[in-house]
């Protein structure tokens, strides 16, 4: 199983490095809420990866692939949620000032609000389920406990997540002075919002 996990780590590493919804979440949270929000978001993504990894082993992802209606429902929910967040971020960016940034640095968003947002986005992204159901059988030895295997492979994936996204959080925090400039933060927020809206549109356009 160790050999399989190492092989899976290469694939998961490539998947983690490719810019996507997770990267957008990490950067946006780190820019607006600092290291704390960035790491909480990372933990939410990690939890979502475990849900999909173990879910694939239990056959949940297979059910989504077999049932077009279930897959479409998950896709619609995920798309609507991303669209809502994207539009909200763009609208809220109009109110960014030096004072609002100072207040934001003094008051931290509740743990569960940041965590659950990242978790929901990760869970409602059906691409995660498709990925796991497509690759899981290839990396599970014959006769190996599928639930344990799903957990171990998801853990391998999450090691890649911690290494890469942890770096992004620290790098973003290092550039804190620039990020806390109202003009820069407005641009960053709007890019993040447009990115989320773009992902929502792409999900809606997929058949």
CSV table of C-alpha atoms in Angstrom, one decimal:
chain,number,residue,atom,x,y,z
A,1,UNK,CA,0.0,0.0,0.0
A,2,UNK,CA,2.9,2.3,0.7
A,3,UNK,CA,4.0,2.1,-3.0
A,4,UNK,CA,0.5,2.9,-4.1
A,5,UNK,CA,0.3,5.9,-1.7
A,6,UNK,CA,3.6,7.3,-3.1
A,7,UNK,CA,2.4,6.9,-6.7
A,8,UNK,CA,-0.9,8.5,-5.7
A,9,UNK,CA,1.0,11.4,-4.1
A,10,UNK,CA,2.5,12.4,-7.5
A,11,UNK,CA,-1.0,12.5,-9.0
A,12,UNK,CA,-2.5,14.4,-6.1
A,13,UNK,CA,0.5,16.8,-6.1
A,14,UNK,CA,-0.2,17.8,-9.7
A,15,UNK,CA,-3.9,18.1,-8.9
A,16,UNK,CA,-3.1,20.4,-5.9
A,17,UNK,CA,-0.7,22.6,-7.9
A,18,UNK,CA,-3.2,23.3,-10.7
A,19,UNK,CA,-5.0,26.6,-9.9
A,20,UNK,CA,-8.6,26.1,-9.1
A,21,UNK,CA,-11.4,26.8,-6.6
A,22,UNK,CA,-9.2,25.7,-3.7
A,23,UNK,CA,-6.4,28.1,-4.6
A,24,UNK,CA,-8.9,30.9,-5.0
A,25,UNK,CA,-10.3,30.2,-1.6
A,26,UNK,CA,-6.9,30.1,0.1
A,27,UNK,CA,-5.7,33.3,-1.4
A,28,UNK,CA,-8.8,35.2,-0.8
A,29,UNK,CA,-9.1,34.1,2.9
A,30,UNK,CA,-5.5,34.8,3.6
A,31,UNK,CA,-5.7,38.2,2.0
A,32,UNK,CA,-8.7,39.3,3.9
A,33,UNK,CA,-8.4,37.5,7.2
A,34,UNK,CA,-4.7,36.8,7.6
A,35,UNK,CA,-2.9,33.6,8.5
A,36,UNK,CA,-5.7,32.4,10.8
A,37,UNK,CA,-8.4,32.6,8.1
A,38,UNK,CA,-6.1,31.1,5.6
A,39,UNK,CA,-5.3,28.0,7.7
A,40,UNK,CA,-8.9,27.6,8.8
A,41,UNK,CA,-9.9,27.6,5.1
A,42,UNK,CA,-7.2,25.0,4.4
A,43,UNK,CA,-8.6,22.8,7.2
A,44,UNK,CA,-12.1,23.1,5.6
A,45,UNK,CA,-10.6,21.9,2.3
A,46,UNK,CA,-8.8,19.0,4.0
A,47,UNK,CA,-12.1,17.9,5.6
A,48,UNK,CA,-13.8,18.1,2.3
A,49,UNK,CA,-11.1,15.9,0.7
A,50,UNK,CA,-11.7,13.3,3.4
A,51,UNK,CA,-15.5,13.4,2.7
A,52,UNK,CA,-14.9,12.7,-1.0
A,53,UNK,CA,-12.1,10.1,-0.4
A,54,UNK,CA,-14.0,8.0,2.1
A,55,UNK,CA,-17.3,8.7,0.2
A,56,UNK,CA,-15.7,7.2,-2.9
A,57,UNK,CA,-14.7,4.1,-1.0
A,58,UNK,CA,-18.3,3.8,0.3
A,59,UNK,CA,-19.7,4.1,-3.2
A,60,UNK,CA,-21.2,7.6,-2.8
A,61,UNK,CA,-19.2,9.0,-5.7
A,62,UNK,CA,-20.1,5.9,-7.8
A,63,UNK,CA,-23.8,6.7,-7.1
A,64,UNK,CA,-23.3,10.3,-8.3
A,65,UNK,CA,-21.8,9.0,-11.5
A,66,UNK,CA,-24.5,6.4,-12.0
A,67,UNK,CA,-27.3,8.8,-11.2
A,68,UNK,CA,-27.4,11.8,-13.6
A,69,UNK,CA,-30.0,13.5,-11.5
A,70,UNK,CA,-27.9,13.3,-8.3
A,71,UNK,CA,-24.8,14.5,-10.1
A,72,UNK,CA,-26.8,17.4,-11.7
A,73,UNK,CA,-28.2,18.3,-8.3
A,74,UNK,CA,-24.8,18.5,-6.7
A,75,UNK,CA,-23.5,20.5,-9.6
A,76,UNK,CA,-26.3,23.0,-9.5
A,77,UNK,CA,-26.0,23.5,-5.7
A,78,UNK,CA,-22.2,24.0,-6.0
A,79,UNK,CA,-22.6,26.4,-8.9
A,80,UNK,CA,-25.3,28.5,-7.2
A,81,UNK,CA,-23.2,28.7,-4.0
A,82,UNK,CA,-20.1,29.8,-5.9
A,83,UNK,CA,-22.1,32.4,-7.9
A,84,UNK,CA,-23.6,33.8,-4.6
A,85,UNK,CA,-20.1,34.1,-3.0
A,86,UNK,CA,-18.6,35.6,-6.1
A,87,UNK,CA,-21.3,38.3,-6.5
A,88,UNK,CA,-21.2,39.0,-2.7
A,89,UNK,CA,-17.4,39.5,-2.7
A,90,UNK,CA,-17.6,41.8,-5.7
A,91,UNK,CA,-20.3,43.9,-4.1
A,92,UNK,CA,-18.6,44.0,-0.7
A,93,UNK,CA,-15.3,45.2,-2.4
A,94,UNK,CA,-16.9,48.6,-3.0
A,95,UNK,CA,-16.9,49.3,0.8
A,96,UNK,CA,-13.2,48.6,1.3
A,97,UNK,CA,-11.4,51.5,3.0
A,98,UNK,CA,-8.4,52.0,5.3
A,99,UNK,CA,-10.9,51.9,8.3
A,100,UNK,CA,-12.6,48.7,7.2
A,101,UNK,CA,-9.3,47.0,6.7
A,102,UNK,CA,-8.2,48.0,10.2
A,103,UNK,CA,-11.4,46.8,11.7
A,104,UNK,CA,-11.1,43.5,9.8
A,105,UNK,CA,-7.6,42.9,11.2
A,106,UNK,CA,-8.9,43.5,14.7
A,107,UNK,CA,-12.0,41.3,14.5
A,108,UNK,CA,-11.7,37.7,13.2
A,109,UNK,CA,-14.5,35.8,11.5
A,110,UNK,CA,-15.8,32.9,13.6
A,111,UNK,CA,-14.0,29.6,13.1
A,112,UNK,CA,-17.0,27.7,11.9
A,113,UNK,CA,-18.1,30.3,9.4
A,114,UNK,CA,-14.7,30.2,7.6
A,115,UNK,CA,-14.4,26.4,8.0
A,116,UNK,CA,-17.9,25.6,6.8
A,117,UNK,CA,-17.6,27.8,3.8
A,118,UNK,CA,-14.5,26.0,2.6
A,119,UNK,CA,-16.0,22.6,3.5
A,120,UNK,CA,-19.2,23.3,1.5
A,121,UNK,CA,-17.3,24.6,-1.6
A,122,UNK,CA,-15.1,21.4,-1.6
A,123,UNK,CA,-18.0,19.0,-1.0
A,124,UNK,CA,-20.3,20.6,-3.6
A,125,UNK,CA,-17.5,20.4,-6.3
A,126,UNK,CA,-18.5,17.2,-8.1
A,127,UNK,CA,-15.1,17.2,-9.9
A,128,UNK,CA,-13.6,15.9,-6.6
A,129,UNK,CA,-16.0,13.0,-6.6
A,130,UNK,CA,-15.3,12.2,-10.2
A,131,UNK,CA,-11.6,12.3,-9.5
A,132,UNK,CA,-11.7,9.9,-6.6
A,133,UNK,CA,-14.0,7.4,-8.2
A,134,UNK,CA,-11.8,7.4,-11.3
A,135,UNK,CA,-8.5,6.9,-9.6
A,136,UNK,CA,-9.3,5.1,-6.3
A,137,UNK,CA,-9.7,1.6,-7.8
A,138,UNK,CA,-6.3,1.9,-9.5
A,139,UNK,CA,-4.5,2.6,-6.2
A,140,UNK,CA,-6.3,0.1,-4.0
A,141,UNK,CA,-4.6,-3.4,-3.7
A,142,UNK,CA,-6.9,-6.3,-4.3
A,143,UNK,CA,-8.6,-7.3,-1.1
A,144,UNK,CA,-7.6,-4.2,0.8
A,145,UNK,CA,-10.2,-2.5,3.1
A,146,UNK,CA,-11.7,0.1,0.8
A,147,UNK,CA,-12.7,2.5,3.6
A,148,UNK,CA,-9.2,2.4,5.1
A,149,UNK,CA,-7.7,2.7,1.6
A,150,UNK,CA,-9.9,5.7,0.9
A,151,UNK,CA,-8.8,7.3,4.1
A,152,UNK,CA,-5.1,6.7,3.5
A,153,UNK,CA,-5.3,8.0,-0.1
A,154,UNK,CA,-7.2,11.1,1.0
A,155,UNK,CA,-4.5,11.6,3.7
A,156,UNK,CA,-1.8,11.4,1.1
A,157,UNK,CA,-3.7,14.0,-1.0
A,158,UNK,CA,-4.1,16.2,2.1
A,159,UNK,CA,-0.3,16.1,2.8
A,160,UNK,CA,0.1,17.8,-0.6
A,161,UNK,CA,-2.7,20.2,0.3
A,162,UNK,CA,-0.9,21.2,3.6
A,163,UNK,CA,2.5,21.7,1.9
A,164,UNK,CA,1.2,23.8,-1.0
A,165,UNK,CA,-1.6,25.7,0.5
A,166,UNK,CA,0.3,26.3,3.8
A,167,UNK,CA,3.0,27.9,1.6
A,168,UNK,CA,0.4,30.1,-0.1
A,169,UNK,CA,-0.9,31.2,3.3
A,170,UNK,CA,2.5,32.2,4.6
A,171,UNK,CA,3.5,33.8,1.3
A,172,UNK,CA,0.4,35.9,1.3
A,173,UNK,CA,0.9,36.9,4.9
A,174,UNK,CA,4.5,38.0,4.0
A,175,UNK,CA,3.0,40.4,1.5
A,176,UNK,CA,0.6,41.8,4.1
A,177,UNK,CA,1.5,45.5,3.8
A,178,UNK,CA,0.8,45.5,0.1
A,179,UNK,CA,-2.4,43.5,0.5
A,180,UNK,CA,-3.7,45.9,3.2
A,181,UNK,CA,-3.7,48.8,0.8
A,182,UNK,CA,-7.4,49.5,0.0
A,183,UNK,CA,-6.8,49.8,-3.8
A,184,UNK,CA,-4.8,46.6,-3.9
A,185,UNK,CA,-7.4,44.8,-1.8
A,186,UNK,CA,-10.3,46.0,-4.0
A,187,UNK,CA,-8.5,44.6,-7.0
A,188,UNK,CA,-7.7,41.3,-5.3
A,189,UNK,CA,-11.3,40.9,-4.0
A,190,UNK,CA,-12.8,41.6,-7.4
A,191,UNK,CA,-10.4,39.1,-9.1
A,192,UNK,CA,-11.4,36.5,-6.5
A,193,UNK,CA,-15.1,37.3,-7.0
A,194,UNK,CA,-14.9,37.1,-10.8
A,195,UNK,CA,-12.9,33.8,-10.5
A,196,UNK,CA,-15.7,32.2,-8.4
A,197,UNK,CA,-18.4,33.5,-10.8
A,198,UNK,CA,-16.3,32.0,-13.6
A,199,UNK,CA,-16.1,28.7,-11.9
A,200,UNK,CA,-19.9,28.8,-11.4
A,201,UNK,CA,-20.4,29.5,-15.1
A,202,UNK,CA,-18.1,26.7,-16.1
A,203,UNK,CA,-19.9,24.2,-13.8
A,204,UNK,CA,-23.3,25.3,-15.2
A,205,UNK,CA,-22.0,24.9,-18.8
A,206,UNK,CA,-20.7,21.4,-18.3
A,207,UNK,CA,-22.9,18.5,-19.4
